[in-house]
mmCIF file of C-alpha atoms in Angstrom:
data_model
loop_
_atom_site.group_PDB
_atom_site.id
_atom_site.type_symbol
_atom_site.label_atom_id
_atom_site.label_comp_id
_atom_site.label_asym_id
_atom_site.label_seq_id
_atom_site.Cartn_x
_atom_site.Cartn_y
_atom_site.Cartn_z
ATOM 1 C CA UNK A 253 13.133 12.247 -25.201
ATOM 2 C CA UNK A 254 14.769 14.946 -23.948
ATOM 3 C CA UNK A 255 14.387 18.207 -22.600
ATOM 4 C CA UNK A 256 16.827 21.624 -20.850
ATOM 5 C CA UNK A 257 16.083 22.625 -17.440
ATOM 6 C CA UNK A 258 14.164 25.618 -18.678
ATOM 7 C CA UNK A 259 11.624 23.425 -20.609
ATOM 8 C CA UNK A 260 11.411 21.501 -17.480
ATOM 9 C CA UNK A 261 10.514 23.743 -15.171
ATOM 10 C CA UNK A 262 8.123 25.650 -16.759
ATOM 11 C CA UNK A 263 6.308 22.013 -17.455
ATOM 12 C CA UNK A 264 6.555 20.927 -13.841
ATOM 13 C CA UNK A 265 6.107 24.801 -12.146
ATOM 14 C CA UNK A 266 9.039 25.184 -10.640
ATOM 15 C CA UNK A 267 11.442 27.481 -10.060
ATOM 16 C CA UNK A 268 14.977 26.925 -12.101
ATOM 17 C CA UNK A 269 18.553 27.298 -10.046
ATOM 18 C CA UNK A 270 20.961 26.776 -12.416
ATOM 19 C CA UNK A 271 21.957 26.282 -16.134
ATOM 20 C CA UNK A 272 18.944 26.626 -18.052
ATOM 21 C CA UNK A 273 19.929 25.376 -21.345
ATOM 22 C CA UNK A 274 21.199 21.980 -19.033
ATOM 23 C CA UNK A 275 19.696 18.629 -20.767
ATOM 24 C CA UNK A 276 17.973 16.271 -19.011
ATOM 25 C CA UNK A 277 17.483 12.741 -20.974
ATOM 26 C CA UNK A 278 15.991 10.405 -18.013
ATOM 27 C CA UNK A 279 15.833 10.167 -14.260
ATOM 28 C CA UNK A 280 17.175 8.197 -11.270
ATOM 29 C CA UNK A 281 17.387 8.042 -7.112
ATOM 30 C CA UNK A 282 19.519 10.283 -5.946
ATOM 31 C CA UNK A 283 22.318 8.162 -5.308
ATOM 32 C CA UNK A 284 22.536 6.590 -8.411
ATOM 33 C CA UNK A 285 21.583 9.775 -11.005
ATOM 34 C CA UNK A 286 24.132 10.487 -13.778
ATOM 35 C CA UNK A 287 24.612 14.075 -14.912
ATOM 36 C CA UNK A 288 22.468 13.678 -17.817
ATOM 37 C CA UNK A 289 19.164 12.477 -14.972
ATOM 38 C CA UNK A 290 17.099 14.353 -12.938
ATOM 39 C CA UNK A 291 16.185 13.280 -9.018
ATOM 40 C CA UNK A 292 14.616 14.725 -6.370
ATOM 41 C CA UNK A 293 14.946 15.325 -2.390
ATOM 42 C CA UNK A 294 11.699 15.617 -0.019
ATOM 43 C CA UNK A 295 12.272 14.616 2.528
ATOM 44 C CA UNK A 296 14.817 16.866 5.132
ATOM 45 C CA UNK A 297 16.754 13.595 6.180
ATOM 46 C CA UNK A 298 18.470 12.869 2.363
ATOM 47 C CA UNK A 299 19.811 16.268 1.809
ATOM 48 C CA UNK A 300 23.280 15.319 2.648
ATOM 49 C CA UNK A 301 23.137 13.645 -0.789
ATOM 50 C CA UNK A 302 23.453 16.638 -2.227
ATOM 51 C CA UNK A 303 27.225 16.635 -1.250
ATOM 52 C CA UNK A 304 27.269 13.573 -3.715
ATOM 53 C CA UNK A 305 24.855 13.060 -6.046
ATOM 54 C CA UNK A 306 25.869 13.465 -9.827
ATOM 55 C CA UNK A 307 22.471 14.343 -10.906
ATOM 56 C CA UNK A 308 22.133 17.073 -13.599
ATOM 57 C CA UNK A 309 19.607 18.559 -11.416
ATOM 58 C CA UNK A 310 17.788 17.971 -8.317
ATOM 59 C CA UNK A 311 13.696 18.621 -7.449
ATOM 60 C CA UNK A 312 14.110 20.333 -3.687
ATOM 61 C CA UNK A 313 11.589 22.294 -1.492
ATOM 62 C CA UNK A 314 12.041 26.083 -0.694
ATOM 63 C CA UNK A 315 13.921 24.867 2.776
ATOM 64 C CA UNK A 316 16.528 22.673 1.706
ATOM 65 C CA UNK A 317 20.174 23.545 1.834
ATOM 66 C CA UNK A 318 21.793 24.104 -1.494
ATOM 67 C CA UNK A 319 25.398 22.621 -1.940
ATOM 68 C CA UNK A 320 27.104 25.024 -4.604
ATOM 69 C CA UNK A 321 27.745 23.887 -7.835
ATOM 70 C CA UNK A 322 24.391 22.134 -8.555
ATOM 71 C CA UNK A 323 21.305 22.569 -10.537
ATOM 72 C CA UNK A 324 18.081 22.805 -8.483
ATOM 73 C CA UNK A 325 14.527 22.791 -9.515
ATOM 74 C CA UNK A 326 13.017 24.381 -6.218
ATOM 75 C CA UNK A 327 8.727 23.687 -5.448
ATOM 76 C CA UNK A 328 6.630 23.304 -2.367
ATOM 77 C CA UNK A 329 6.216 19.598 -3.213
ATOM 78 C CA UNK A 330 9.261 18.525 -4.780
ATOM 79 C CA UNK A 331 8.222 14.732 -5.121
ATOM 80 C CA UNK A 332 4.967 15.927 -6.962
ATOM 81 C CA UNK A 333 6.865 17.880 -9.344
ATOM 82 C CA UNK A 334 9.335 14.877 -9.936
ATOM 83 C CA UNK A 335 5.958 12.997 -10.628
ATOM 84 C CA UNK A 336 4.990 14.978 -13.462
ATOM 85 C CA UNK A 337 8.767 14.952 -15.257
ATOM 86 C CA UNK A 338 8.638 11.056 -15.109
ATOM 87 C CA UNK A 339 5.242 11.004 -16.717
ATOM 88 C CA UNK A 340 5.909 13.114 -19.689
ATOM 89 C CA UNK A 341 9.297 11.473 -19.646
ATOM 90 C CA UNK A 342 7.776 7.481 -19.946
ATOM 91 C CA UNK A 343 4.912 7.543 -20.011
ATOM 92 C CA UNK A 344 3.665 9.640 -22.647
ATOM 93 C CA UNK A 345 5.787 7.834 -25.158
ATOM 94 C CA UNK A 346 5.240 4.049 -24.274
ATOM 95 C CA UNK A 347 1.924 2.113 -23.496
ATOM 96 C CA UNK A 348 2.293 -0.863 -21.018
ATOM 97 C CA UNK A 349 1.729 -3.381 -24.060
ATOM 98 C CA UNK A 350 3.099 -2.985 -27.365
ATOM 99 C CA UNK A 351 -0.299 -5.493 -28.216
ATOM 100 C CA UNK A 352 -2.877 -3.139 -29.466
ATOM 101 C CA UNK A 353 -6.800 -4.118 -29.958
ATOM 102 C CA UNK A 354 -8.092 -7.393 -29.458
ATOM 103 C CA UNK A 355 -4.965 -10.265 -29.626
ATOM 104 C CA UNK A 356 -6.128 -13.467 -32.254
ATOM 105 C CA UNK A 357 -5.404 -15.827 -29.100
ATOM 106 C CA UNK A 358 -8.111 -13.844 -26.683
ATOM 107 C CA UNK A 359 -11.282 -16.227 -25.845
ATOM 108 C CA UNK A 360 -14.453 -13.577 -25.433
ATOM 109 C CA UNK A 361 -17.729 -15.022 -24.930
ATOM 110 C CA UNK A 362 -19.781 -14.090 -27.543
ATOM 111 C CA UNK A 363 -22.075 -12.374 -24.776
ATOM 112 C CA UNK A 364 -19.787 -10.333 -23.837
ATOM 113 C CA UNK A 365 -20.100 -6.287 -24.626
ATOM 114 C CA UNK A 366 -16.639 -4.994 -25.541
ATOM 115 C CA UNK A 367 -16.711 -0.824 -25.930
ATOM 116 C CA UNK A 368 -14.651 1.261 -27.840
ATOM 117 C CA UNK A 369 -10.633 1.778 -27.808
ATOM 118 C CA UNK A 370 -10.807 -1.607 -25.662
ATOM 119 C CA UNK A 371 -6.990 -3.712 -25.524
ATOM 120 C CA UNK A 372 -7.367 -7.397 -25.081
ATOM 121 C CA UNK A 373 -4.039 -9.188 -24.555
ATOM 122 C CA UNK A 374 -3.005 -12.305 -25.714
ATOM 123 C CA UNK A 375 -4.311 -15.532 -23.599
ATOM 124 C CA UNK A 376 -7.225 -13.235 -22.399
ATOM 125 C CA UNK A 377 -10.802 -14.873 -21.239
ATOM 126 C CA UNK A 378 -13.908 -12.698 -21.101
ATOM 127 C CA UNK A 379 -16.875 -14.379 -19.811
ATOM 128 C CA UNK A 380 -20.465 -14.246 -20.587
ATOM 129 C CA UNK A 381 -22.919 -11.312 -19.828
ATOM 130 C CA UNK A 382 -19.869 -9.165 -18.868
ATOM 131 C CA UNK A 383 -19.642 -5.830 -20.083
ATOM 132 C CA UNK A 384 -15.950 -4.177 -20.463
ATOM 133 C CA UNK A 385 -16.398 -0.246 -21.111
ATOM 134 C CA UNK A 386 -14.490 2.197 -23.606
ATOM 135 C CA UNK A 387 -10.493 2.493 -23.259
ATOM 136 C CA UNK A 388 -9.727 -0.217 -20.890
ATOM 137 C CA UNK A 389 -6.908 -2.339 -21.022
ATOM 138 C CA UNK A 390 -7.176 -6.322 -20.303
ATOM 139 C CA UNK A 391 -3.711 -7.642 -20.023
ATOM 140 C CA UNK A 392 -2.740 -10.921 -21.517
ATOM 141 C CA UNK A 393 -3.355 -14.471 -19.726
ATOM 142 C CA UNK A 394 -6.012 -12.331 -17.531
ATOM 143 C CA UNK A 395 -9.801 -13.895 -16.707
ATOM 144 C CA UNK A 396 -12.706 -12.150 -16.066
ATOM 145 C CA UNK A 397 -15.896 -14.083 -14.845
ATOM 146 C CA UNK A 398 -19.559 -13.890 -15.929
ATOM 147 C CA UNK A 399 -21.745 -11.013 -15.514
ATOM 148 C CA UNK A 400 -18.811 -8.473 -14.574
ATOM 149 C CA UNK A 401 -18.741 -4.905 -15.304
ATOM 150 C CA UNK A 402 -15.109 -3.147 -15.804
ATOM 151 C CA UNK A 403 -15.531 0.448 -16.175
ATOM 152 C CA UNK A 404 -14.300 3.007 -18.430
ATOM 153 C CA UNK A 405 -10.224 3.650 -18.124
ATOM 154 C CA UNK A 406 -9.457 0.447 -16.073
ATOM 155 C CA UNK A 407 -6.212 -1.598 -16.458
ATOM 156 C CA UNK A 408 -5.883 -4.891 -15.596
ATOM 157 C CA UNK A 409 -2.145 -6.228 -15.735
ATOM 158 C CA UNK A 410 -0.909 -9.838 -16.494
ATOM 159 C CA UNK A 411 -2.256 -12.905 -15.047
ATOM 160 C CA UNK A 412 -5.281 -10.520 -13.525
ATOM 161 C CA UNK A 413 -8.473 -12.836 -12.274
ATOM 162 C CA UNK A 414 -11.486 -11.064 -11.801
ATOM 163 C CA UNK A 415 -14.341 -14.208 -11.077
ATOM 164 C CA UNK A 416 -17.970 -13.948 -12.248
ATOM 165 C CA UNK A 417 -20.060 -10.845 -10.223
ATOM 166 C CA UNK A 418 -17.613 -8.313 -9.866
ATOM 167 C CA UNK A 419 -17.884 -4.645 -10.615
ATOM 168 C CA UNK A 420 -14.952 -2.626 -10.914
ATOM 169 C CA UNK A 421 -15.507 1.260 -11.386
ATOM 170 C CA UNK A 422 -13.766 3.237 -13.700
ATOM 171 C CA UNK A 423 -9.906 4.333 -13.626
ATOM 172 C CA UNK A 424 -8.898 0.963 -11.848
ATOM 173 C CA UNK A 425 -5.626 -0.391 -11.967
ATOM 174 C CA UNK A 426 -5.108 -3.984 -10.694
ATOM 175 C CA UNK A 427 -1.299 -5.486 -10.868
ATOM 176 C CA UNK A 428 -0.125 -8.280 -12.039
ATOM 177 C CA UNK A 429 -1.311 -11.690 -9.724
ATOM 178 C CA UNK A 430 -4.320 -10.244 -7.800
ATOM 179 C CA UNK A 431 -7.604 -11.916 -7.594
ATOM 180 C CA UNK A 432 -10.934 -10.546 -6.682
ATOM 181 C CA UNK A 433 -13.780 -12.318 -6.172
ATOM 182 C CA UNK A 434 -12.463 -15.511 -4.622
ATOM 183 C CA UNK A 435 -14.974 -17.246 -1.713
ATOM 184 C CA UNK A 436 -14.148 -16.420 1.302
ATOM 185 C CA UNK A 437 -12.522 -18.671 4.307
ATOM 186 C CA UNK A 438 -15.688 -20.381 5.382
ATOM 187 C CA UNK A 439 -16.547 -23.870 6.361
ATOM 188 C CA UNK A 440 -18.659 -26.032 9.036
ATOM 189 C CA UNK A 441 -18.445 -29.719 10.451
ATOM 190 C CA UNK A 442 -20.980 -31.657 9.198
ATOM 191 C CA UNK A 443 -22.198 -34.843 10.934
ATOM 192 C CA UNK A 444 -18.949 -37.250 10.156
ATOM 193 C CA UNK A 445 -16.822 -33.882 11.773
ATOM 194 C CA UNK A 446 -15.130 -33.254 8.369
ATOM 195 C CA UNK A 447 -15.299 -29.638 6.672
ATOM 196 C CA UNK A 448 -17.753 -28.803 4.303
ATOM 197 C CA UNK A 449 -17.138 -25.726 2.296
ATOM 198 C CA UNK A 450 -19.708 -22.557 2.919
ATOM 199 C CA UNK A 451 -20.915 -21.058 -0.569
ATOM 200 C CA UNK A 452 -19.784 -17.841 -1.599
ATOM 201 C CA UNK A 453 -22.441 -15.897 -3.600
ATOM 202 C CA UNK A 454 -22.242 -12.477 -2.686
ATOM 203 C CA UNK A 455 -20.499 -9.669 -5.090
ATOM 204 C CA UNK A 456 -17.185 -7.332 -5.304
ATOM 205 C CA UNK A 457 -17.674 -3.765 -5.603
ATOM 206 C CA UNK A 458 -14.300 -1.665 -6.528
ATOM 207 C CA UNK A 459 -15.511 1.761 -6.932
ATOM 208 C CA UNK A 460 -13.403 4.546 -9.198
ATOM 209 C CA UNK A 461 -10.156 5.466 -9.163
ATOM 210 C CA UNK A 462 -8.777 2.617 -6.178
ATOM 211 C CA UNK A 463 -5.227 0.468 -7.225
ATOM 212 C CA UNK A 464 -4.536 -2.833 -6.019
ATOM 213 C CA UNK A 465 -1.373 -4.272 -6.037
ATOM 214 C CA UNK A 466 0.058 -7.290 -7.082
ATOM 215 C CA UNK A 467 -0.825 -10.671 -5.597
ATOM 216 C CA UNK A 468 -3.592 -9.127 -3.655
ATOM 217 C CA UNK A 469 -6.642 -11.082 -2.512
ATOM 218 C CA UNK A 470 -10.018 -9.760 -2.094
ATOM 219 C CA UNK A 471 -13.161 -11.944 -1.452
ATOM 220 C CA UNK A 472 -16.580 -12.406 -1.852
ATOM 221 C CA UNK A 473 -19.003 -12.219 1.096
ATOM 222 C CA UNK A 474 -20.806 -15.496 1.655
ATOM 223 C CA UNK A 475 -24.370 -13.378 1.212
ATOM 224 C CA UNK A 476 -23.417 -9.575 1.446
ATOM 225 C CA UNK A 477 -20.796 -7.578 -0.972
ATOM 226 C CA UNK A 478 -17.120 -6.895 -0.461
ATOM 227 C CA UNK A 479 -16.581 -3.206 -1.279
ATOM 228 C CA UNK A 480 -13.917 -1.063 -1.823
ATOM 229 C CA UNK A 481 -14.701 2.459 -2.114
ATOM 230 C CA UNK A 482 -13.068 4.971 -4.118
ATOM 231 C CA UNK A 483 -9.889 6.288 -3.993
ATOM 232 C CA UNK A 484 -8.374 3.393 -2.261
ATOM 233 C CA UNK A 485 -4.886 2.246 -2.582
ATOM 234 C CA UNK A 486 -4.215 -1.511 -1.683
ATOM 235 C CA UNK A 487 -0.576 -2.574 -2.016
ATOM 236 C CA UNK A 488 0.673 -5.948 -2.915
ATOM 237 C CA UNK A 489 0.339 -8.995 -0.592
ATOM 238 C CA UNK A 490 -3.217 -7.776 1.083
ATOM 239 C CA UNK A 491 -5.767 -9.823 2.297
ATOM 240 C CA UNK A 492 -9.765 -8.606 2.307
ATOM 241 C CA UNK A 493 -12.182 -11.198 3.150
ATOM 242 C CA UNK A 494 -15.617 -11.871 2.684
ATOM 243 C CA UNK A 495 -18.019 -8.717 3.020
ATOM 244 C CA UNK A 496 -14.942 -5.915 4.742
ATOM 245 C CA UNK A 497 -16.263 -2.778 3.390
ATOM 246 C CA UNK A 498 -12.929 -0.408 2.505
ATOM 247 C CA UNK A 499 -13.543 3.218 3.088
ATOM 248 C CA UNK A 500 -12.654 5.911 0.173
ATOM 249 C CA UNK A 501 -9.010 7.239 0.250
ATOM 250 C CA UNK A 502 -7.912 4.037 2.071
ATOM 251 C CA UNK A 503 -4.331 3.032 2.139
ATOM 252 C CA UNK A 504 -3.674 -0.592 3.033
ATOM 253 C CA UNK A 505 -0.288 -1.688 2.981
ATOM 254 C CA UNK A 506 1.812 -4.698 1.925
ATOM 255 C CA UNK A 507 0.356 -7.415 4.367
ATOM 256 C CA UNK A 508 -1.919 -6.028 5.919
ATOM 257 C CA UNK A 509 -5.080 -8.483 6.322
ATOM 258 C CA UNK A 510 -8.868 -7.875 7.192
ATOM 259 C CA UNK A 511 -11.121 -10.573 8.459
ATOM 260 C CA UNK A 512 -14.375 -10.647 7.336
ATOM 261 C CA UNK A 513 -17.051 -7.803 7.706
ATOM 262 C CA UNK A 514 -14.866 -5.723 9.002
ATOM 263 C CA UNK A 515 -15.432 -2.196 8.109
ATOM 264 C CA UNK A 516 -12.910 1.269 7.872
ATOM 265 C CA UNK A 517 -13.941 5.108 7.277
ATOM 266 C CA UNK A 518 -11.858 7.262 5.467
ATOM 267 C CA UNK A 519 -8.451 8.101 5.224
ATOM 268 C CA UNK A 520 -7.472 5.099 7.292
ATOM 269 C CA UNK A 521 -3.916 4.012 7.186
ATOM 270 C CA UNK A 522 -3.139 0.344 7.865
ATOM 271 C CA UNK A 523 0.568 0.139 8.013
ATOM 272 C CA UNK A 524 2.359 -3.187 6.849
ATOM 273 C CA UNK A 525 1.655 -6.769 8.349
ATOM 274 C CA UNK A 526 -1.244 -4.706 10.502
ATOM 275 C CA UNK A 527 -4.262 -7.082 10.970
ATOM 276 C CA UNK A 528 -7.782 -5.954 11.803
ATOM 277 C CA UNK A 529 -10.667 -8.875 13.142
ATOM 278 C CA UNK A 530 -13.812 -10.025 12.242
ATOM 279 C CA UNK A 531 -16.706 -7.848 12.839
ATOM 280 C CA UNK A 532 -14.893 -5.041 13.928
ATOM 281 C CA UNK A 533 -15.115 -1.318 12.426
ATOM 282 C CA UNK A 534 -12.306 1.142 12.488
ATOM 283 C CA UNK A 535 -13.055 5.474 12.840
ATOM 284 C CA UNK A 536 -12.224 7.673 9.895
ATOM 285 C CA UNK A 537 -8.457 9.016 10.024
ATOM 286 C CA UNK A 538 -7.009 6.461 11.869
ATOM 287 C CA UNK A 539 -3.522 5.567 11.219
ATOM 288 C CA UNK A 540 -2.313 1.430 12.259
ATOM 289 C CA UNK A 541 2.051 1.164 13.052
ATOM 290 C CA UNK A 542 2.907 -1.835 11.379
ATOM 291 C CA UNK A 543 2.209 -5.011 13.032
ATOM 292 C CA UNK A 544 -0.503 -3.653 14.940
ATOM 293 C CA UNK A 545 -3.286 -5.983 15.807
ATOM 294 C CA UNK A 546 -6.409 -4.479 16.408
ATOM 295 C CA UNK A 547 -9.064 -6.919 18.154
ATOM 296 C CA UNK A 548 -11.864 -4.536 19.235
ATOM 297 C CA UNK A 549 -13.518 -1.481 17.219
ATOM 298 C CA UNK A 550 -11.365 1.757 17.022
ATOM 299 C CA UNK A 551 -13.746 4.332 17.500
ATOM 300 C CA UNK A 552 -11.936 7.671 17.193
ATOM 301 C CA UNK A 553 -9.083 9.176 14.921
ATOM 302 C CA UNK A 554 -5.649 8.371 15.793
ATOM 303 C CA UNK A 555 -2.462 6.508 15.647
ATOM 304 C CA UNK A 556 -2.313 3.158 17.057
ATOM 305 C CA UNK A 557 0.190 0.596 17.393
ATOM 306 C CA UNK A 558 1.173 -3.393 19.011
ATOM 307 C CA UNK A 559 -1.447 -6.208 19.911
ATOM 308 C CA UNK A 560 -3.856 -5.699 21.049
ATOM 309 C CA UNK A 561 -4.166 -1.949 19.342
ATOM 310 C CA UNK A 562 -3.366 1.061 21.701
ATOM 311 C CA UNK A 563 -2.744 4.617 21.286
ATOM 312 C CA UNK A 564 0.469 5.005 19.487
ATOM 313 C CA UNK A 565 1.918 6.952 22.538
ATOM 314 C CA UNK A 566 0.606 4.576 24.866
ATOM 315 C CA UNK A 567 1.972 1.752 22.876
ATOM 316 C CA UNK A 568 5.781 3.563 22.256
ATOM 317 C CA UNK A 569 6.098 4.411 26.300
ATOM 318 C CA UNK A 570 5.373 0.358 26.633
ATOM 319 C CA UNK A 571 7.970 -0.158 24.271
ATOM 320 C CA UNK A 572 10.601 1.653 26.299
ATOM 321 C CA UNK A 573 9.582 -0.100 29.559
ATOM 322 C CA UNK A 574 10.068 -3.325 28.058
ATOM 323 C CA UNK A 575 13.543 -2.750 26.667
ATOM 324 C CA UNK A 576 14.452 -1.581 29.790
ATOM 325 C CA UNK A 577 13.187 -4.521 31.808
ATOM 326 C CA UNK A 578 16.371 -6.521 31.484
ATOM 327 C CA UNK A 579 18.356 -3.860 33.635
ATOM 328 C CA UNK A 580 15.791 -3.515 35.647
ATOM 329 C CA UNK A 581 15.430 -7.218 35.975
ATOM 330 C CA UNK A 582 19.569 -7.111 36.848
ATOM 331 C CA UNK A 583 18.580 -3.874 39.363
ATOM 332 C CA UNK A 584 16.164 -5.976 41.178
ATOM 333 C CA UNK A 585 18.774 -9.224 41.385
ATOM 334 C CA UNK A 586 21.260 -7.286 42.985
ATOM 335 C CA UNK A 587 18.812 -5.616 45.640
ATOM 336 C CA UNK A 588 17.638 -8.911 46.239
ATOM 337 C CA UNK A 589 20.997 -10.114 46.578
ATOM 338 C CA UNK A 590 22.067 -7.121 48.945
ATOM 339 C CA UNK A 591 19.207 -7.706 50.958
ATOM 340 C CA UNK A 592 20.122 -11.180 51.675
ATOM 341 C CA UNK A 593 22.948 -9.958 53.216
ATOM 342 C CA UNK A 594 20.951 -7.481 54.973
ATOM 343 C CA UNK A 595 19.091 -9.989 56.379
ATOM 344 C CA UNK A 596 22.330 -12.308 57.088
ATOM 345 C CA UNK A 597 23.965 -9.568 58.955
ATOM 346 C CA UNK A 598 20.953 -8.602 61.320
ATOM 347 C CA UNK A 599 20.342 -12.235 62.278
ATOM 348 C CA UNK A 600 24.278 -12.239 63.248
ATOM 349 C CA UNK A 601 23.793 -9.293 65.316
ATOM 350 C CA UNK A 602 20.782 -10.732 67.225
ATOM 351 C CA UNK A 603 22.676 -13.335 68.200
#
């Protein structure tokens, strides 16, 4: 496909600086764009690429600094018009599978309910008493456990296992490798002071329109329900245990781990490798730096960073004191060491 700058920008609302009649055949980072690719700049920082880049044109906001000579498509959200240009670029023209309907080599219980439009990949299990709704996508070698319900829209990549008592709500999209529904990390000694495995028989609950990444583990609660709530977006590598309840418009980043019943509002940010305890609940609109640790409830809005979790200011002002300490340390040595001969000196003028 491909389209001229003046189709573009009246599909992606923009406002055209430059050769309308320009074609555009793909797109590309900035860096790396040929003159035949669009790219785009939002934030501030990367405008000096604009000295280099060979892209035939460039999504900017109504601040940047033009370099002459280049064709601009300017918007208040630059990335967000880039967004809708790769769409109707790729997306519109390719599905993820070229496998269309139900592939001969998918195992579906004969229990199962299967709706309309529904793509089952090759390798596919469907379980009993699970019910997969209209225009969903199942991608090949996936599993999905008894008595599941997959809602309308939802996509599960490759290699997707979804184990019996799930619910997933509609417009999901799980990547390849994740697994929901696992038991959770429980055990007790018995009398001999070995292990013995805790059962798992509470439920998942992914409500509409959350995306979990690849490899991604989410588990059930030993009793209670592991929920998700809408709007979520969990990245690759995360861990949820048993029974954390996820707030809607969540953003959990690559890992990132929650122990179990643990508990967020909405619009919280956990930055990556960020780790939250058992038990503990975190305020709506709070924002974790990575590799915070946070080890008692956050109860109001913020940005938080280190172990154990402090007020990101707080936490940053620690941050220079402690790279400073080794001068300091070398400060204090040489006081010390002048005030040995202080002391040296006076006792030689007692005397």
């Amino acid at each position: 496909m491909q389209l001229n700058l003046e189709e573009i920008a009246a599909l992606c609302k923009c406002t055209l600086e430059g050769d309308p009649k320009k074609i555009i055949q793909g797109a590309s980072t900035v860096e790396s764009a040929n003159e035949n690719e669009a790219s785009f700049i939002s934030n501030p920082k990367y405008t000096s690429f604009l000295k280099t880049t060979e892209a035939g044109v460039v999504f900017i906001s109504d601040s940047a600094k033009r370099v002459e000579g280049k064709n601009y498509l300017v918007s208040k959200d630059p990335s967000k018009a880039f967004q809708i240009l790769l769409e109707h670029l790729y997306l519109e023209e390719k599905s993820v599978s070229a496998f269309e309907g139900i592939h001969s080599s998918a195992v579906i219980h004969p229990e199962a309910k299967i709706g309309k439009n529904v793509s089952i990949g090759p390798n596919a299990v469907v379980d009993a008493n699970t019910e997969i709704n209209d225009n969903c996508i199942i991608g090949p070698g996936s599993y999905i456990g008894r008595d599941c319900v997959i809602g309308e829209k939802t996509m599960l990549h490759a290699n997707v296992t979804v184990r019996e008592l799930v619910s997933l709500g509609k417009r999901v999209i799980i990547q390849p490798g994740a697994v929901i529904g696992s038991c959770g990390f429980g055990y007790i000694l018995d009398e001999n002071y070995r292990f013995k495995k805790l059962s798992h028989v509470g439920h998942v609950i992914i409500e509409d329109d959350v995306e979990i990444g690849a490899n991604t583990t989410i588990d059930r609660g030993r009793v209670g329900d592991t929920i998700i709530k809408k709007g979520t977006k969990v990245d690759n590598l995360v861990q949820v245990a048993h029974a954390v309840e996820i707030g809607e418009n969540n953003l959990l980043v690559a890992q990132s781990g929650f122990a179990g019943s643990s508990k967020t509002g909405a619009y919280v940010t956990a930055a990556g490798q960020s780790a939250v305890g058992g038990h503990i609940s975190i305020a709506s609109g709070v924002t974790l730096a990575a590799r915070t640790g946070v080890v008692k409830s956050i109860g109001e809005k913020g940005k938080y960073g280190g172990f154990p979790a402090k007020n990101i200011d707080k936490f940053r002002r620690q941050q220079v004191l402690m790279d400073r300490l080794e001068e300091k340390f070398k400060q204090v040595k040489q006081l010390e060491k002048k005030l040995q001969q202080f002391e040296e000196m006076m006792k030689k003028n007692q005397k």
